[in-house]
Amino acid sequence: MSSITADESALPHGGEITPEGRIPREHYLNAGYTWQSWLFTLDHKRIAILYMVSVLAMFALGGFGAMMVRLNLLTPEGAIIRPQTYNRMFSMHGVVMVFFFLVPSIPAILGNFLVPMMLGARDLAFPKLNLLSWYLYIIGAIIAICAMAFGGVDTGWTFYAPLSTQYAYDNVALTIVGLFLAGFSSILTGLNFIVTTHRMRAPGLTWFRLPLFIWSHYATSLIQVLATPVLAITLLALAVERIFHVGIFDPKLGGDPVLMQHMFWFYSHPAVYIMVLPGMAVVSEIVACFARKPVFGYKFVAFASLAIAVLGFLVWGHHMFTTSQSPFASMVFSFISFLVAIPSAIKVFNWTATLYKGSIRLTTPMLYVLGFIGLFTIGGLTGLHLAALALDIHVHDTYFIVAHFHYIMVGGTTMAFLGGIHFWWPKMTGRLYPENWGKTAAIILFVGFNLTFFPQFILGYMGMPRRYATYAFAPEFQVLHVLSTAGASIMALGFFLPLVYLLWSLKNGEIAGPNPWKATGLEWQTPSPPTTFNFEKTPIVTCGPYAYSPEADEIEHAEEDLRQAQIDLALTKAKIEADRAKGGEADRGV
């Protein structure tokens, strides 16, 4: 049952979508095979694939940095690298993962691919700006890689002054240039999504008929456009002070280092929601599909996305409770930090209510989403600990912070990213992946993640500082560090398996058909893979999203089970008759 109706003539190549689920003869993947057809494409779907390849390459680089950090902490004295190299490794890990993986992963890949199709549009509002955003991202990534390869950076991903402006001897300025360009890529992506959502919705697709995927990406885009320029200004000021010794942040030159933290976190806390809100978008779509129910409290979930975007700009000071910030200001930031948890909790409760009495299918995307809900909840609850002034001072700059951040970012964003990739993979490629392997990878990742980061909560509460290359002062921490490193190895396997079977499926996977999940939404009314311009005629939307019925789904499942049982019975009878016939022939032969 589809929540959105489209005229049959709106489907490209009318006769191409067949009951057999054939791949259309012409689609966006075979529209051209030359390198020019990819590097100069204006098709939002091809740009999404370009982003996917480049973002996953940066993820592998960031993962290498994490691996070196965990291996070094196997022993209290530091196992394999010197402290200076260790500083460069965790800095590389943070810079690459935050700015080149987490921030662009879901918006630039899934958002680019799906936003126009979900709106019934042929492309984004500004296709050339979309391509420019990818080039800015690639150039920024190459510059950052060069900076890390030829000297590195050891300031951490936060670039706190005056360390980054006066005392760091590495390629800080070059890294800042790379991040500056990546920031403009993020701004252009957000601008494109905002204009497309306002101006290119299909007829009848009113605001409250939009999928929650669009609501979350709209809120994310507002943050990208409004917050990222502050990061650009901060990085520019850092570069000016470092190169020209102008006193902006360095107290020796008359600057204020706390000002730098205010400016950095004014961007970087909203940036947390740039990373998480798109993940929430994916969760809403998958929960509704595999619970076969409309999202409970649709309007509450939609407005919760906007509330998170607004309140996210007002809580940056909770990162600075241990600085010279006014205690009264800290009390205000603490209160608002508790407040911002409310819209996130609304989403979690509404997803849970959607699952209640649903016809739940534990597919691979659903397992990733259930992992997201559990891990994000733990990350959110520990965030409340950090919003409390007294407890935050105790665990500030310890491994408790590391664990909390990763439960939100890896447990949240990355689980949702993988869930979304698995959910829309049949639409992107026209192929199905092996479901059992997908479920196995999801479970391995969930187990490995908890084994990696839950011990770090204990380490932090016991006083283990983050960013230390050794812990000979407290060798009793070794057991927890070994557990964390073992979990990281399991988690690496959980990331590697999808790479293998998804690539395998490109050639050997079963044909998916246009809608293998029987999901609602305009994107599922296009062929798999879609054609270059998605729709030959603009579809007309007649009702809201998520027109699922768990009762109807149960009846359909029962009918399918009955048909399968009848087929199995017929096959069994045929086999028995064949065996009898063979037995009779054998008797006659005797």
XYZ file of C-alpha atoms in Angstrom:
590
model
C 0.000 0.000 0.000
C 1.621 3.243 -1.094
C 1.156 6.519 0.710
C 1.936 8.498 -2.421
C 0.317 7.953 -5.759
C 1.961 8.727 -9.053
C 0.647 8.498 -12.569
C 1.982 5.430 -14.369
C 3.237 7.731 -17.105
C 5.467 9.440 -14.560
C 7.614 6.321 -14.342
C 10.540 6.411 -16.744
C 10.364 4.082 -19.727
C 6.814 2.959 -18.929
C 7.289 -0.712 -19.767
C 10.648 -1.050 -18.035
C 9.359 -1.858 -14.539
C 8.072 -5.362 -14.847
C 6.686 -7.898 -12.372
C 9.944 -9.762 -12.783
C 11.787 -6.714 -11.429
C 14.138 -6.260 -14.359
C 16.753 -3.527 -14.228
C 15.814 -0.786 -16.730
C 17.884 -0.711 -19.912
C 18.921 2.884 -19.249
C 19.706 4.119 -15.763
C 22.030 6.587 -14.081
C 24.871 4.085 -13.685
C 25.145 3.269 -17.416
C 24.358 6.767 -18.702
C 28.064 7.068 -19.476
C 31.183 5.041 -18.841
C 33.978 7.563 -19.453
C 35.765 9.271 -16.575
C 34.479 12.601 -17.890
C 30.887 11.366 -17.536
C 31.546 10.889 -13.823
C 33.854 13.780 -12.947
C 31.713 16.353 -14.782
C 28.306 14.877 -14.045
C 25.447 17.046 -12.793
C 23.287 14.072 -11.801
C 22.709 14.164 -8.041
C 22.833 10.363 -7.871
C 26.243 10.111 -9.516
C 27.555 12.903 -7.274
C 26.278 10.859 -4.301
C 28.320 7.884 -5.546
C 31.405 10.108 -5.927
C 30.893 11.242 -2.346
C 30.469 7.644 -1.209
C 33.798 6.536 -2.652
C 35.709 9.543 -1.307
C 34.047 9.581 2.137
C 34.672 5.857 2.652
C 38.321 6.328 1.641
C 38.635 9.000 4.342
C 36.900 6.665 6.793
C 39.577 4.043 6.125
C 42.299 6.638 6.765
C 40.677 7.738 10.017
C 40.257 4.119 11.039
C 43.998 3.564 10.545
C 44.698 6.362 13.027
C 42.313 4.789 15.537
C 43.984 1.396 15.101
C 47.411 2.845 15.866
C 46.056 4.557 18.984
C 44.450 1.387 20.324
C 47.493 -0.805 19.592
C 49.764 1.657 21.368
C 47.622 1.529 24.516
C 47.903 -2.242 24.890
C 50.721 -1.713 27.389
C 51.147 1.006 30.040
C 54.444 2.164 28.513
C 53.085 2.505 24.978
C 53.571 -0.451 22.678
C 54.598 0.695 19.218
C 54.907 4.472 18.661
C 56.520 7.481 20.327
C 54.347 10.030 22.163
C 54.799 12.653 19.416
C 53.647 10.167 16.770
C 50.787 9.135 19.035
C 49.646 12.767 19.179
C 49.670 12.914 15.395
C 47.710 9.661 15.127
C 44.838 10.710 17.393
C 44.802 14.148 15.762
C 44.590 12.577 12.299
C 41.856 10.237 13.513
C 39.793 13.112 14.949
C 40.228 15.541 12.045
C 39.481 12.968 9.358
C 36.577 11.256 11.105
C 34.789 14.449 12.183
C 35.284 16.772 9.212
C 35.708 14.318 6.338
C 33.502 11.388 7.377
C 30.869 12.113 10.034
C 29.794 15.567 8.850
C 29.354 14.686 5.138
C 28.535 10.961 5.348
C 24.731 10.840 5.423
C 23.841 14.275 3.937
C 26.334 14.105 1.074
C 25.675 10.455 0.183
C 22.136 9.462 1.135
C 20.860 13.042 1.170
C 22.243 13.797 -2.270
C 20.833 10.578 -3.661
C 17.389 10.673 -2.060
C 16.265 14.247 -1.356
C 15.292 15.068 -4.980
C 13.527 11.728 -5.452
C 11.639 12.023 -2.160
C 10.458 15.476 -3.260
C 9.434 14.282 -6.734
C 12.132 16.441 -8.383
C 14.420 15.628 -11.287
C 17.516 16.945 -9.503
C 18.641 19.377 -6.820
C 17.978 23.084 -7.302
C 21.623 23.865 -8.176
C 23.292 20.860 -9.866
C 26.506 22.767 -10.637
C 26.845 23.891 -7.017
C 26.333 20.271 -6.023
C 29.255 19.175 -8.183
C 31.332 22.112 -6.899
C 30.682 20.998 -3.317
C 32.214 17.593 -4.113
C 35.272 19.184 -5.727
C 35.750 21.429 -2.687
C 35.493 18.374 -0.464
C 38.037 16.427 -2.542
C 40.506 19.318 -2.723
C 40.167 19.927 1.020
C 40.662 16.216 1.741
C 43.772 16.024 -0.479
C 45.290 19.080 1.211
C 44.567 17.637 4.672
C 46.068 14.267 3.678
C 49.205 15.969 2.381
C 49.500 17.930 5.623
C 49.240 14.736 7.651
C 51.581 12.756 5.416
C 54.341 15.369 5.440
C 54.682 16.259 9.094
C 51.184 15.754 10.429
C 49.332 17.781 13.034
C 49.406 17.144 16.787
C 46.888 19.624 18.194
C 43.890 17.288 18.276
C 40.821 17.978 16.152
C 39.899 21.017 18.288
C 43.006 23.116 17.374
C 43.018 24.904 20.742
C 45.098 28.088 20.876
C 47.802 29.009 21.732
C 49.019 25.415 21.116
C 47.901 25.515 17.488
C 49.072 29.103 16.832
C 52.454 29.275 18.587
C 53.732 25.973 19.936
C 52.801 23.277 17.410
C 55.589 22.691 14.867
C 53.530 20.629 12.448
C 51.395 21.429 9.403
C 48.622 23.222 11.262
C 48.092 25.968 8.672
C 47.883 23.511 5.764
C 45.379 21.343 7.651
C 43.298 24.445 8.379
C 43.181 25.230 4.642
C 41.804 21.741 3.956
C 39.138 22.110 6.638
C 38.265 25.593 5.346
C 37.467 24.167 1.901
C 35.553 21.226 3.355
C 33.472 23.716 5.342
C 32.395 25.510 2.183
C 31.447 22.147 0.676
C 29.143 21.608 3.648
C 27.596 25.085 3.248
C 26.825 24.518 -0.441
C 25.206 21.151 0.275
C 22.993 22.665 2.961
C 22.029 25.604 0.749
C 21.074 23.238 -2.071
C 18.837 21.142 0.189
C 17.053 24.191 1.639
C 16.226 25.688 -1.764
C 15.217 22.316 -3.208
C 12.873 21.618 -0.290
C 11.229 25.026 -0.612
C 10.969 25.297 -4.379
C 10.930 21.844 -5.974
C 8.362 19.763 -4.091
C 5.946 17.806 -6.270
C 2.338 19.056 -6.557
C 0.416 18.075 -3.440
C 3.559 17.448 -1.380
C 2.789 19.860 1.453
C 5.049 20.299 4.479
C 3.160 17.739 6.547
C 3.239 15.205 3.741
C 7.023 15.301 3.652
C 8.935 12.222 4.803
C 10.743 12.751 8.105
C 13.954 12.158 6.161
C 13.355 15.558 4.520
C 12.474 17.287 7.809
C 15.730 16.136 9.422
C 17.844 17.094 6.423
C 16.149 20.483 6.284
C 17.042 21.100 9.948
C 20.582 19.854 9.288
C 20.924 22.200 6.336
C 19.948 25.190 8.475
C 22.785 24.331 10.862
C 25.235 23.849 7.991
C 24.433 27.242 6.482
C 24.349 29.191 9.762
C 27.073 27.516 11.850
C 29.773 26.522 9.377
C 30.763 30.141 8.536
C 31.683 30.574 12.218
C 34.091 27.641 11.917
C 35.536 29.196 8.749
C 36.118 32.508 10.546
C 37.706 30.717 13.518
C 40.065 28.712 11.321
C 40.953 31.826 9.336
C 41.759 33.706 12.565
C 43.938 30.777 13.714
C 45.846 30.810 10.429
C 46.335 34.604 10.569
C 47.690 34.421 14.118
C 49.963 31.493 13.314
C 51.377 33.021 10.111
C 51.411 36.754 10.901
C 51.572 36.632 14.738
C 48.550 38.870 15.143
C 47.251 38.702 18.718
C 43.785 37.142 18.529
C 43.911 34.075 20.753
C 47.458 34.000 22.197
C 47.601 35.812 25.571
C 51.291 36.641 25.007
C 50.185 38.752 22.043
C 47.197 40.249 23.814
C 44.718 37.620 22.648
C 42.175 35.490 24.508
C 42.398 31.666 24.247
C 38.913 31.256 25.760
C 37.510 33.328 22.872
C 38.827 30.683 20.512
C 36.980 27.977 22.439
C 33.757 29.985 22.357
C 34.018 30.405 18.584
C 35.047 26.809 17.946
C 32.289 25.236 20.039
C 29.643 27.629 18.728
C 30.100 25.680 15.504
C 31.174 22.311 16.831
C 28.266 21.582 19.135
C 25.681 22.302 16.426
C 27.960 20.184 14.229
C 27.128 17.244 16.487
C 23.569 17.597 15.198
C 24.844 17.955 11.615
C 26.129 14.431 12.203
C 23.210 13.013 14.221
C 20.066 14.565 12.694
C 20.573 12.849 9.307
C 21.000 9.582 11.205
C 17.665 10.228 12.897
C 16.216 10.793 9.420
C 17.327 7.316 8.359
C 15.957 5.743 11.544
C 12.491 7.241 11.044
C 12.231 5.797 7.523
C 13.477 2.330 8.447
C 11.459 1.971 11.666
C 8.228 2.838 9.837
C 8.998 0.451 6.973
C 9.927 -2.604 9.022
C 7.374 -2.072 11.778
C 4.794 -1.604 8.987
C 3.304 1.318 10.936
C 3.145 5.085 10.450
C 5.634 6.936 12.629
C 3.959 7.649 15.947
C 3.541 11.403 16.518
C 4.739 12.469 13.074
C 4.445 16.208 13.778
C 6.224 15.904 17.122
C 9.153 14.120 15.442
C 9.255 16.713 12.652
C 9.264 19.698 15.004
C 11.740 17.924 17.304
C 14.240 18.091 14.430
C 13.806 21.861 14.223
C 13.970 22.196 18.025
C 17.267 20.304 18.092
C 18.640 22.597 15.382
C 17.652 25.748 17.319
C 18.649 24.621 20.823
C 21.911 23.206 19.475
C 23.135 26.781 18.973
C 22.621 27.617 22.659
C 24.620 24.961 24.509
C 28.221 25.388 23.324
C 29.349 26.596 26.764
C 28.946 23.168 28.362
C 32.266 22.240 26.747
C 33.911 24.996 28.798
C 32.835 24.378 32.400
C 36.499 24.084 33.473
C 37.613 27.346 31.820
C 37.412 30.889 33.186
C 33.826 31.102 31.957
C 31.452 32.757 34.450
C 29.837 30.271 36.876
C 26.487 31.932 36.186
C 26.951 31.405 32.452
C 27.848 27.778 33.159
C 24.606 27.347 35.112
C 22.602 28.676 32.149
C 24.444 26.424 29.698
C 23.883 23.471 32.031
C 20.117 24.109 32.107
C 19.865 24.447 28.320
C 21.968 21.289 27.888
C 19.365 19.375 29.874
C 16.662 21.067 27.800
C 18.114 20.005 24.439
C 17.776 16.364 25.518
C 13.974 16.675 25.395
C 13.487 16.732 21.586
C 15.987 13.879 21.228
C 14.040 11.905 23.832
C 10.802 12.654 21.953
C 12.265 10.985 18.885
C 13.433 7.912 20.819
C 10.073 7.502 22.579
C 8.165 7.947 19.315
C 10.313 5.362 17.522
C 9.666 2.975 20.411
C 5.924 3.677 20.216
C 6.067 3.025 16.469
C 7.593 -0.389 17.134
C 4.868 -1.214 19.677
C 2.398 -3.716 18.194
C 4.063 -3.386 14.822
C 4.588 -6.208 12.342
C 8.353 -6.094 12.898
C 10.775 -7.573 10.373
C 14.315 -8.003 11.692
C 16.068 -7.268 8.418
C 19.642 -5.989 8.202
C 18.649 -2.288 8.091
C 16.335 -2.835 11.070
C 19.132 -4.409 13.131
C 21.342 -1.397 12.473
C 18.508 0.919 13.491
C 17.796 -0.980 16.708
C 21.514 -0.711 17.440
C 21.305 3.026 16.823
C 18.404 3.457 19.250
C 20.144 1.562 22.049
C 23.580 3.101 21.627
C 22.287 6.628 21.033
C 20.196 6.345 24.192
C 23.278 5.421 26.227
C 25.198 8.282 24.627
C 22.362 10.700 25.377
C 22.006 9.619 29.000
C 25.742 10.023 29.610
C 25.414 13.446 27.993
C 23.122 14.378 30.877
C 25.969 13.471 33.244
C 28.175 15.936 31.377
C 25.512 18.643 31.531
C 25.753 18.497 35.340
C 28.428 20.978 36.448
C 30.003 19.001 39.292
C 30.219 15.665 37.471
C 31.485 17.283 34.270
C 34.410 18.823 36.170
C 35.313 15.374 37.508
C 35.290 13.586 34.138
C 36.370 16.487 31.887
C 39.158 15.499 29.466
C 38.971 11.846 30.536
C 38.027 8.730 28.618
C 34.452 9.239 29.822
C 34.231 12.053 27.246
C 35.720 9.804 24.565
C 33.168 7.069 25.273
C 30.224 9.483 25.355
C 31.242 11.105 22.075
C 31.677 7.772 20.317
C 28.356 6.401 21.583
C 26.714 9.371 19.871
C 28.874 9.489 16.745
C 29.737 5.837 16.050
C 26.847 4.244 17.910
C 24.510 6.826 16.415
C 25.660 8.315 13.119
C 27.694 5.384 11.805
C 25.082 2.750 12.686
C 22.427 4.868 10.986
C 24.698 5.413 7.980
C 25.195 1.674 7.539
C 21.481 1.051 8.096
C 20.656 3.606 5.397
C 23.196 2.181 2.964
C 21.692 -1.291 3.406
C 18.114 0.025 3.147
C 18.621 1.997 -0.054
C 21.337 -0.213 -1.584
C 18.776 -2.028 -3.791
C 17.560 1.360 -5.033
C 21.087 2.636 -5.672
C 22.382 -0.464 -7.442
C 19.374 -2.563 -8.449
C 20.864 -5.524 -6.564
C 20.197 -7.311 -3.273
C 22.964 -8.257 -0.865
C 23.097 -11.559 1.113
C 20.791 -10.898 4.066
C 22.441 -13.368 6.454
C 25.834 -11.734 5.982
C 24.257 -8.345 6.585
C 22.707 -9.452 9.865
C 25.976 -11.039 10.956
C 27.910 -7.828 10.270
C 25.368 -5.727 12.198
C 25.593 -7.983 15.261
C 29.413 -8.113 15.125
C 29.590 -4.318 14.921
C 27.211 -3.885 17.862
C 29.183 -6.314 20.062
C 32.553 -4.880 19.050
C 31.404 -1.311 19.627
C 30.225 -1.962 23.182
C 33.367 -3.917 24.029
C 35.452 -1.010 22.707
C 33.790 1.957 24.338
C 31.924 0.804 27.432
C 35.200 0.090 29.304
C 36.200 3.668 28.500
C 33.341 4.992 30.651
C 34.916 3.121 33.581
C 38.412 4.301 32.641
C 37.273 7.914 32.549
C 35.383 7.757 35.818
C 38.480 6.224 37.438
C 40.572 9.134 36.166
C 42.307 8.006 32.956
C 42.989 11.178 30.938
C 42.361 11.121 27.217
C 45.142 11.831 24.696
C 47.839 10.226 26.907
C 50.266 8.003 24.996
C 51.173 6.032 28.140
C 49.583 5.244 31.494
C 52.539 3.858 33.452
C 51.302 5.963 36.376
C 48.257 3.647 36.630
C 49.047 0.160 35.265
C 45.774 -1.136 36.738
C 44.048 0.456 33.710
C 45.660 -2.070 31.350
C 42.885 -4.673 31.554
C 40.275 -2.151 30.425
C 42.552 -0.868 27.647
C 43.133 -4.432 26.393
C 39.368 -5.032 26.363
C 38.907 -1.803 24.413
C 41.537 -2.755 21.849
C 40.043 -6.240 21.459
C 36.635 -4.665 20.869
C 38.130 -2.356 18.261
C 39.422 -5.405 16.377
C 35.939 -6.957 16.398
C 34.426 -3.646 15.326
C 36.881 -3.442 12.410
C 35.582 -6.812 11.201
C 32.038 -5.464 11.466
C 33.006 -2.577 9.174
C 34.954 -4.758 6.729
C 32.262 -7.373 6.088
C 29.731 -4.952 4.497
C 32.444 -3.686 2.160
C 33.009 -7.248 0.947
C 29.443 -8.436 0.442
C 28.116 -5.134 -0.905
C 30.826 -5.088 -3.575
C 30.100 -8.768 -4.263
C 26.417 -7.967 -4.721
C 27.130 -5.470 -7.518
C 27.738 -8.380 -9.871
C 26.309 -11.430 -8.131
C 23.383 -10.075 -6.107
C 19.790 -10.907 -7.003
C 17.824 -8.346 -9.018
C 16.060 -6.100 -6.498
C 13.104 -4.762 -8.426
C 11.758 -1.259 -7.848
C 10.548 -1.808 -4.255
C 11.943 -4.916 -2.513
C 10.970 -3.647 0.978
C 7.386 -2.718 -0.047
C 8.103 0.745 1.333
C 6.203 3.975 0.748
C 7.656 7.142 -0.700
C 8.335 8.555 -4.125
C 11.856 7.134 -4.345
C 10.377 3.619 -4.332
C 8.191 4.430 -7.337
C 11.217 4.785 -9.592
C 13.130 1.912 -11.211
C 16.100 0.347 -9.449
C 18.564 1.843 -10.306
C 16.718 5.072 -11.183
C 17.090 6.773 -14.525
C 19.071 9.990 -14.860
C 16.148 12.361 -14.275
C 14.170 10.107 -11.903
C 10.695 10.912 -13.316
C 9.627 11.623 -16.892
C 6.573 13.468 -15.541
C 6.304 15.071 -12.142
C 4.270 12.786 -9.837
C 1.216 14.104 -8.014
C 1.055 13.492 -4.260
C -2.392 12.750 -2.851
C -1.808 11.738 0.782
C 0.753 11.687 3.591
C 3.751 9.438 4.222
C 3.953 6.064 5.953
C 0.620 4.525 4.935
C 1.548 1.184 6.464
C -0.818 -1.261 8.163
C 0.575 -3.953 10.486
C -2.717 -5.905 10.287
C -2.665 -5.947 6.493
C 0.998 -6.920 6.593
C 0.276 -9.857 8.908
C -2.462 -11.059 6.549
C -0.105 -10.694 3.581
C 2.601 -12.622 5.426
C 0.117 -15.372 6.299
C -0.937 -15.615 2.661
C 2.693 -15.763 1.558
C 3.409 -18.494 4.136
C 0.370 -20.422 2.918
C 1.469 -20.146 -0.712
C 4.974 -21.254 0.244
C 3.591 -24.187 2.226
C 1.468 -25.228 -0.776
C 4.524 -25.041 -3.020
C 6.591 -27.078 -0.533
C 3.793 -29.654 -0.284
C 3.571 -29.955 -4.050
C 7.328 -30.382 -4.332
C 7.281 -33.034 -1.606
C 4.502 -34.952 -3.339
C 6.359 -34.750 -6.641
C 9.515 -36.059 -4.993
C 7.636 -38.948 -3.358
C 6.017 -39.903 -6.670
C 9.387 -39.705 -8.416
C 10.930 -41.973 -5.772
C 8.068 -44.441 -6.148
C 8.483 -44.450 -9.911
C 12.194 -45.156 -9.542
C 11.420 -47.932 -7.045
C 8.929 -49.524 -9.445
C 11.449 -49.464 -12.274
C 14.002 -51.118 -10.032
C 11.516 -53.905 -9.087
C 10.701 -54.553 -12.728
C 14.401 -54.738 -13.480
C 14.876 -57.408 -10.782
